Amino acid sequence: MKNDNGTAARLVGLAREVMQVSGYAGLHYGSLAKTLGITRAAVHHYYPNKVDLARRVIAEYCEWTRQQLAEIDVMDAPVDDKMRSYFALYRSIIEEGDERLCPGGMLAAEVMTLPPELRADVRKFFDLHVTWVAKVLLGDGSRTEPAGEAARVVAALQGALLVSRLYGRPDSFDAIVDGLMIIVPTTAPIPTKRPARKASVPTKTRKNEGR
Amino acid sequence: MKNDNGTAARLVGLAREVMQVSGYAGLHYGSLAKTLGITRAAVHHYYPNKVDLARRVIAEYCEWTRQQLAEIDVMDAPVDDKMRSYFALYRSIIEEGDERLCPGGMLAAEVMTLPPELRADVRKFFDLHVTWVAKVLLGDGSRTEPAGEAARVVAALQGALLVSRLYGRPDSFDAIVDGLMIIVPTTAPIPTKRPARKASVPTKTRKNEGR
DNA sequence: AGCATTACTTACACGCAAGTAAGTGTCAAC
DNA sequence: GTTGACACTTACTTGCGTGTAAGTAATGCT
């Protein structure tokens, strides 16, 4: 081959960054090409259409995530240490760039406008996270059904990224997440759970209109 | 006037729904017009450009939110009851349609691609929420700096909407949120806070590439 | 009766972005 | 030294979506 600067690989990397900032809707072949100093058609050469490219991005990010989670697994630490390492994974996202969200989270926001294949990929990405967290939470003996709690942790972290990026303050992520360990207690007792379920609510729920 | 079916108002309502499902990027004059059985130009007649329309949507939603929060304020209940009513506000969103997110949350995801005026509006929307929650949390004597905790609550709720919509299961929202009261303890003590801050992390943080 | 206002419509201009077709140049193997 | 794969480019088509200009029809006001 004449010149292969690893364009295909650089393309996925760039595409991921763009998606983290601007989402799938904000991913344009034109700007990718411009950034890499190639033509738009060259992008099509490697990834015939946007879905191909985006799926590749997710696939690679899933793979990377799996590796990171595996590294946490092998460190064989107490549950709350593992969770803190997990939190740090999210923090690394905003450390890489304060305009970024988790690729999965960004796509989750756009999920209704996504082509079906991508939608499925996004769900799988979240499955990966939720099942891993659930597995870890199962590590201490204190619970048997960690599924809801795992979903809560993942949701809270995605929300934390969303909010901290909105304000453009990476450190606000810490402020949000620091207290999150409370809902993943290992040594500390869980406070007595209240009745829960929605109490008297001042909301009339209309199907449509009337806001 | 000849025929005024309240088109302007129906337009904002519809636009909000679309934005909740598909975001600002998925909001198109063409489909709005088609849905209401008018022409695209008629939409421009009321809202000359998309930014006008979207800002109007946010403004009305802010106003609605303010009213809801005021209603919770006057009920003069204990903090955790107020918080539960607040949670129910979010639940009402997915009750209205399981493809919807909070308008503010959706726009927060798109924030980097949004025209600046809109971006500012979105921040104000979140300010409204965070300051209200902080004020309520201040209601019990147990804390003095509820800002971080307030942001955490808001972030967690937005994340909960994101995740529950992703899976298309409205009831998963409950599963996620039910345990959220733990981080808003009023009578129950907060478990002893651990050192926190990121512990040994198996992550090399590169600025770019290499994923 | 005449005029302005409101609530629209038809028609058009324009830019952007995805995708495709058909090259061109270079290296590597046979 | 031809053949073929690879890494692209130029050029073009097509469709979508915003925005605007210039009507038109009905109503209300003076």
XYZ file of C-alpha atoms (C1' of nucleotides) in Angstrom:
482
model
C 0.000 0.000 0.000
C 1.152 3.515 -0.661
C 0.099 5.677 2.194
C -1.873 4.330 5.082
C -1.795 6.723 7.970
C -4.338 4.568 9.724
C -7.093 6.731 8.403
C -9.771 4.180 9.157
C -8.773 4.048 12.810
C -8.374 7.793 13.134
C -11.800 8.112 11.629
C -13.480 6.033 14.323
C -11.637 7.919 17.025
C -12.654 11.258 15.647
C -16.195 10.103 15.050
C -16.449 9.019 18.663
C -15.317 12.406 19.900
C -17.777 14.176 17.660
C -20.573 11.915 18.826
C -19.675 12.573 22.442
C -19.965 16.288 21.845
C -22.629 16.613 19.166
C -24.298 13.233 18.995
C -25.182 11.114 16.035
C -27.184 13.945 14.497
C -24.170 16.189 14.736
C -21.873 13.725 13.032
C -21.152 14.861 9.479
C -18.918 13.274 6.905
C -17.939 16.692 5.693
C -16.450 17.875 8.949
C -14.773 14.553 9.642
C -13.091 14.770 6.261
C -12.065 18.361 6.778
C -10.534 17.603 10.165
C -8.472 14.738 8.797
C -7.579 16.649 5.636
C -9.171 14.171 3.282
C -12.248 14.262 1.104
C -15.726 13.333 2.091
C -15.667 10.465 -0.357
C -12.658 9.014 1.421
C -14.755 8.686 4.538
C -17.351 6.837 2.502
C -14.540 4.631 1.243
C -13.940 3.291 4.748
C -17.434 3.553 6.119
C -19.964 3.525 3.294
C -22.652 5.112 5.423
C -23.083 6.805 8.752
C -24.678 3.826 10.415
C -21.638 1.709 9.634
C -19.366 4.286 11.165
C -21.449 4.851 14.259
C -21.844 1.144 14.878
C -18.118 0.755 14.633
C -17.671 3.511 17.185
C -20.013 1.825 19.615
C -18.482 -1.570 19.027
C -15.003 -0.293 19.811
C -16.207 1.635 22.808
C -17.986 -1.441 24.118
C -14.797 -3.395 23.712
C -12.768 -0.749 25.498
C -15.317 -0.647 28.292
C -15.237 -4.394 28.685
C -11.479 -4.238 29.103
C -11.686 -1.500 31.700
C -14.287 -3.412 33.658
C -12.152 -6.529 33.458
C -9.224 -4.595 34.901
C -11.394 -3.533 37.798
C -12.541 -7.103 38.254
C -9.056 -8.469 38.607
C -8.043 -5.934 41.241
C -10.165 -7.930 43.632
C -10.887 -5.035 45.988
C -13.881 -4.435 48.244
C -17.079 -3.476 46.509
C -16.915 0.216 47.278
C -13.393 0.480 45.901
C -14.520 -1.207 42.735
C -17.406 1.185 42.468
C -15.099 4.136 42.942
C -12.939 2.868 40.119
C -16.079 2.548 38.084
C -17.031 6.140 38.867
C -13.539 7.175 37.807
C -14.214 5.700 34.398
C -16.904 8.316 33.933
C -14.739 11.019 35.309
C -12.096 10.204 32.745
C -14.619 11.133 30.082
C -14.857 14.742 31.154
C -11.155 14.830 31.834
C -10.605 14.054 28.170
C -12.714 17.043 27.234
C -15.277 19.031 29.132
C -17.639 19.146 26.187
C -18.028 15.413 26.118
C -20.623 12.993 27.303
C -20.375 9.233 27.440
C -20.927 8.060 23.854
C -23.599 5.692 25.063
C -25.352 8.358 27.077
C -25.357 10.747 24.176
C -26.849 8.128 21.899
C -29.357 7.190 24.557
C -30.653 10.746 24.443
C -31.060 10.492 20.686
C -32.370 6.972 20.765
C -35.773 7.705 19.253
C -34.269 9.203 16.123
C -31.624 6.532 15.701
C -31.677 3.832 13.030
C -32.814 0.578 14.647
C -29.460 -1.209 14.488
C -27.823 1.585 16.414
C -30.631 1.625 18.911
C -30.027 -2.014 19.677
C -26.306 -1.362 20.056
C -26.965 1.385 22.567
C -29.166 -0.882 24.627
C -26.448 -3.508 24.620
C -23.961 -0.923 25.797
C -26.160 -0.111 28.754
C -26.786 -3.773 29.413
C -23.052 -4.224 29.651
C -22.849 -1.537 32.311
C -25.899 -2.469 34.317
C -25.103 -6.164 34.470
C -21.522 -5.466 35.497
C -22.557 -3.088 38.261
C -25.197 -5.540 39.433
C -22.596 -8.277 39.548
C -20.257 -6.119 41.615
C -22.986 -5.019 43.987
C -23.785 -8.648 44.520
C -20.243 -8.889 45.831
C -21.100 -7.789 49.302
C -23.698 -9.937 50.926
C -26.139 -7.156 51.713
C -28.419 -7.546 48.711
C -29.917 -10.174 46.492
C -31.640 -8.149 43.779
C -29.192 -5.438 42.742
C -30.710 -4.856 39.298
C -32.632 -1.735 40.263
C -29.737 -0.384 42.227
C -27.358 -1.024 39.349
C -29.625 0.824 36.950
C -29.791 3.653 39.470
C -26.029 3.934 39.640
C -25.646 3.979 35.879
C -28.481 6.474 35.493
C -27.030 8.729 38.158
C -23.617 8.734 36.526
C -24.998 9.527 33.112
C -27.037 12.294 34.646
C -23.973 13.600 36.425
C -22.106 13.860 33.139
C -25.067 15.603 31.559
C -25.369 18.200 34.270
C -21.681 18.850 34.784
C -21.168 19.360 31.073
C -24.161 21.660 30.914
C -22.469 23.980 33.364
C -19.070 23.428 31.829
C -17.557 22.622 35.196
C -15.828 19.251 35.313
C -15.402 19.521 39.068
C -19.141 19.711 39.533
C -19.079 16.086 38.456
C -17.208 15.273 41.637
C -19.635 17.241 43.727
C -22.476 15.257 42.233
C -20.835 11.865 42.396
C -19.055 12.169 45.724
C -22.243 11.521 47.622
C -23.238 8.718 45.346
C -21.390 6.137 47.402
C -24.134 6.437 49.939
C -26.419 4.452 47.734
C -23.746 1.800 47.409
C -23.124 1.194 51.088
C -20.966 -1.693 52.066
C -19.931 -1.094 55.635
C -22.267 1.762 56.453
C -25.879 0.806 57.128
C -28.637 1.747 54.761
C -30.978 4.186 56.491
C -34.367 2.762 57.295
C -36.307 2.760 54.086
C -39.444 4.858 54.083
C -42.792 3.753 52.630
C -41.789 5.263 49.283
C -44.139 5.121 46.282
C -45.587 8.379 45.144
C -47.498 10.256 47.781
C -50.085 12.992 47.285
C -49.028 14.558 44.043
C -50.162 17.916 42.779
C -50.032 16.796 39.184
C -52.846 16.213 36.794
C -51.623 13.839 34.161
C -52.926 14.677 30.738
C -51.968 12.678 27.737
C -51.277 15.702 25.637
C -51.481 19.471 25.493
C -52.416 21.708 28.362
C -49.080 22.709 29.808
C -60.280 37.165 12.948
C -61.475 34.461 10.656
C -60.343 31.151 12.000
C -58.116 30.898 14.990
C -57.985 27.390 16.308
C -55.247 28.425 18.666
C -52.687 27.303 16.184
C -49.877 29.196 17.866
C -50.518 27.467 21.157
C -50.983 24.045 19.594
C -47.714 24.613 17.829
C -45.749 25.116 21.034
C -47.385 22.083 22.588
C -46.576 19.904 19.650
C -43.079 21.308 19.381
C -42.451 20.442 23.005
C -43.551 16.869 22.484
C -41.344 16.515 19.442
C -38.420 17.967 21.329
C -38.996 15.564 24.194
C -38.845 12.645 21.800
C -36.452 13.778 19.088
C -34.726 16.831 20.473
C -34.070 20.178 18.910
C -32.267 18.536 16.002
C -35.315 16.404 15.337
C -37.700 19.317 15.316
C -38.759 20.094 11.757
C -41.174 22.711 10.539
C -42.333 20.323 7.866
C -43.558 17.626 10.201
C -45.078 20.108 12.613
C -47.071 21.578 9.740
C -48.133 18.196 8.482
C -49.311 17.103 11.918
C -51.437 20.208 12.363
C -52.671 20.110 8.788
C -51.258 23.485 7.842
C -48.408 24.581 5.639
C -44.839 24.989 6.655
C -45.053 28.686 5.993
C -47.837 28.974 8.543
C -45.453 27.729 11.194
C -43.006 30.428 10.147
C -45.856 32.892 10.423
C -46.110 32.284 14.163
C -42.507 31.451 14.872
C -40.241 32.961 12.224
C -37.412 30.592 13.006
C -36.717 27.465 15.005
C -34.917 29.256 17.773
C -37.963 31.413 18.435
C -40.126 28.350 18.658
C -37.801 26.379 20.858
C -37.242 29.282 23.213
C -40.970 29.654 23.520
C -41.254 25.985 24.382
C -38.654 26.289 27.112
C -40.156 29.488 28.450
C -43.579 27.889 28.787
C -42.142 24.755 30.301
C -40.187 26.812 32.803
C -43.356 28.625 33.712
C -45.260 25.391 34.116
C -42.480 23.980 36.249
C -42.447 27.036 38.468
C -46.137 26.603 39.083
C -45.755 22.929 39.940
C -42.945 23.670 42.351
C -45.010 26.429 43.926
C -47.839 23.954 44.468
C -45.440 21.648 46.250
C -44.167 24.546 48.303
C -47.578 25.474 49.619
C -48.393 21.928 50.701
C -46.022 22.543 53.575
C -45.146 18.898 54.119
C -41.972 17.297 55.463
C -38.983 17.416 53.196
C -39.159 13.832 52.037
C -42.791 14.196 51.059
C -41.922 17.259 49.043
C -39.126 15.393 47.370
C -41.451 12.553 46.514
C -43.835 14.990 44.921
C -40.896 16.358 43.021
C -39.950 12.886 41.815
C -43.544 12.423 40.709
C -43.160 15.409 38.440
C -40.582 13.457 36.484
C -42.680 10.359 36.509
C -45.530 12.286 34.967
C -43.287 12.865 31.969
C -43.040 9.214 31.064
C -46.664 8.708 31.953
C -47.528 11.198 29.242
C -45.575 9.145 26.727
C -42.913 6.520 27.139
C -40.840 7.956 24.325
C -40.356 11.247 26.095
C -37.607 12.803 28.103
C -37.760 15.979 30.115
C -37.515 18.797 27.562
C -34.691 20.324 29.556
C -32.818 17.053 29.792
C -33.128 16.430 26.089
C -31.792 19.871 25.300
C -29.023 19.418 27.834
C -27.822 16.437 25.842
C -27.779 18.542 22.693
C -26.371 21.581 24.406
C -23.142 21.771 22.425
C -24.966 21.998 19.116
C -27.562 24.467 20.327
C -27.704 28.125 19.378
C -26.342 30.170 22.292
C -29.646 31.723 23.351
C -31.169 28.294 23.757
C -28.147 27.084 25.637
C -28.587 29.834 28.166
C -32.261 28.991 28.499
C -31.453 25.375 29.222
C -29.010 26.363 31.945
C -31.665 28.570 33.489
C -34.081 25.674 33.444
C -31.645 23.550 35.372
C -30.882 26.423 37.724
C -34.559 26.594 38.494
C -34.588 22.935 39.454
C -31.350 22.819 41.373
C -32.035 25.930 43.422
C -35.518 24.719 44.274
C -34.288 21.316 45.394
C -31.498 22.909 47.389
C -34.005 25.168 49.082
C -36.202 22.219 49.995
C -33.292 20.150 51.255
C -32.360 23.056 53.436
C -35.768 22.572 55.016
C -34.586 19.905 57.399
C -31.809 21.063 59.614
C -29.378 18.290 58.725
C -27.371 20.164 56.106
C -26.037 23.587 55.341
C -24.626 23.198 51.824
C -27.197 21.298 49.822
C -26.038 22.531 46.416
C -24.125 19.396 45.502
C -26.840 17.166 46.792
C -29.462 19.100 44.860
C -27.476 18.747 41.653
C -27.143 15.055 42.400
C -30.881 14.628 42.752
C -31.609 16.453 39.525
C -28.888 14.558 37.687
C -30.136 11.235 38.999
C -33.681 11.972 37.897
C -32.643 13.018 34.414
C -30.549 9.898 34.170
C -33.455 7.811 35.346
C -35.630 9.181 32.543
C -32.861 8.536 30.038
C -32.383 4.932 31.058
C -36.017 4.035 31.520
C -36.878 5.416 28.105
C -33.978 3.582 26.547
C -35.507 0.313 27.647
C -39.011 1.475 26.922
C -40.174 0.431 30.353
C -41.813 3.248 32.285
C -41.901 1.155 35.451
C -38.130 0.840 35.409
C -38.192 4.520 36.293
C -39.769 3.604 39.605
C -37.197 0.912 40.214
C -34.453 3.439 39.659
C -35.983 6.260 41.647
C -37.450 4.296 44.518
C -34.091 3.997 46.218
C -33.237 7.588 45.556
C -34.804 8.755 48.784
C -31.833 7.301 50.572
C -29.690 10.163 49.415
C -32.288 12.589 50.687
C -32.500 11.353 54.251
C -34.425 13.455 56.701
C -34.956 11.334 59.760
C -32.517 8.560 58.957
C -28.858 9.347 59.487
C -26.446 9.676 56.624
C -23.981 6.806 56.764
C -20.482 7.803 57.740
C -18.924 9.363 54.703
C -15.899 7.548 53.351
C -12.689 9.281 52.215
C -14.069 9.313 48.699
C -12.061 10.872 45.862
C -10.852 8.553 43.188
C -8.829 5.667 44.485
C -6.386 3.563 42.521
C -7.784 3.695 39.053
C -6.816 1.410 36.213
C -7.270 4.155 33.670
C -4.672 5.925 31.650
C -6.105 9.250 30.681
C -5.138 10.252 27.206
C -6.316 13.466 25.683
C -7.292 11.901 22.429
C -7.151 8.773 20.332
C -6.118 5.391 21.522
C -9.329 3.839 22.611
C -66.833 51.873 1.833
C -62.097 51.638 2.801
C -58.224 50.076 5.419
C -55.555 47.460 8.501
C -54.859 43.140 10.770
C -54.856 38.311 11.174
C -54.217 33.811 9.470
C -52.876 31.753 6.535
C -51.188 29.862 1.207
C -48.268 29.076 -3.106
C -43.905 29.401 -4.925
C -39.279 29.914 -4.805
C -34.225 30.333 -3.418
C -30.666 28.240 -1.131
C -27.392 25.611 1.438
C -26.197 21.370 3.464
C -25.425 16.706 3.747
C -25.607 11.731 2.269
C -24.537 8.766 -1.064
C -22.665 7.067 -5.781
C -19.931 6.511 -9.964
C -15.930 6.651 -12.183
C -11.612 7.801 -12.198
C -6.128 8.248 -10.744
C -1.893 7.009 -8.667
C 0.996 3.797 -6.111
C 2.693 -0.283 -4.343
C 3.238 -5.491 -4.334
C 3.068 -9.850 -6.263
C 3.547 -12.881 -10.040
C 5.652 -5.314 -16.994
C 1.045 -6.422 -16.342
C -2.483 -7.233 -12.957
C -4.821 -6.219 -9.005
C -5.747 -4.364 -4.562
C -5.735 -0.348 -1.923
C -6.253 4.485 -0.778
C -7.909 7.703 -2.145
C -10.053 12.053 -5.526
C -13.283 14.704 -8.657
C -17.696 15.256 -10.032
C -22.392 14.610 -9.819
C -27.189 13.374 -8.119
C -30.698 13.663 -4.923
C -33.273 14.902 -1.054
C -34.248 17.522 2.927
C -34.923 21.478 5.626
C -34.837 26.496 6.600
C -36.227 30.765 5.425
C -38.505 34.440 2.502
C -41.442 36.955 -0.729
C -45.697 37.799 -2.349
C -50.091 36.785 -2.522
C -55.345 35.891 -0.765
C -59.390 35.587 2.020
C -61.986 36.830 6.077
C -62.817 39.848 9.786
C -62.987 44.123 12.527
C -62.598 49.150 12.894
C -63.603 53.866 11.573
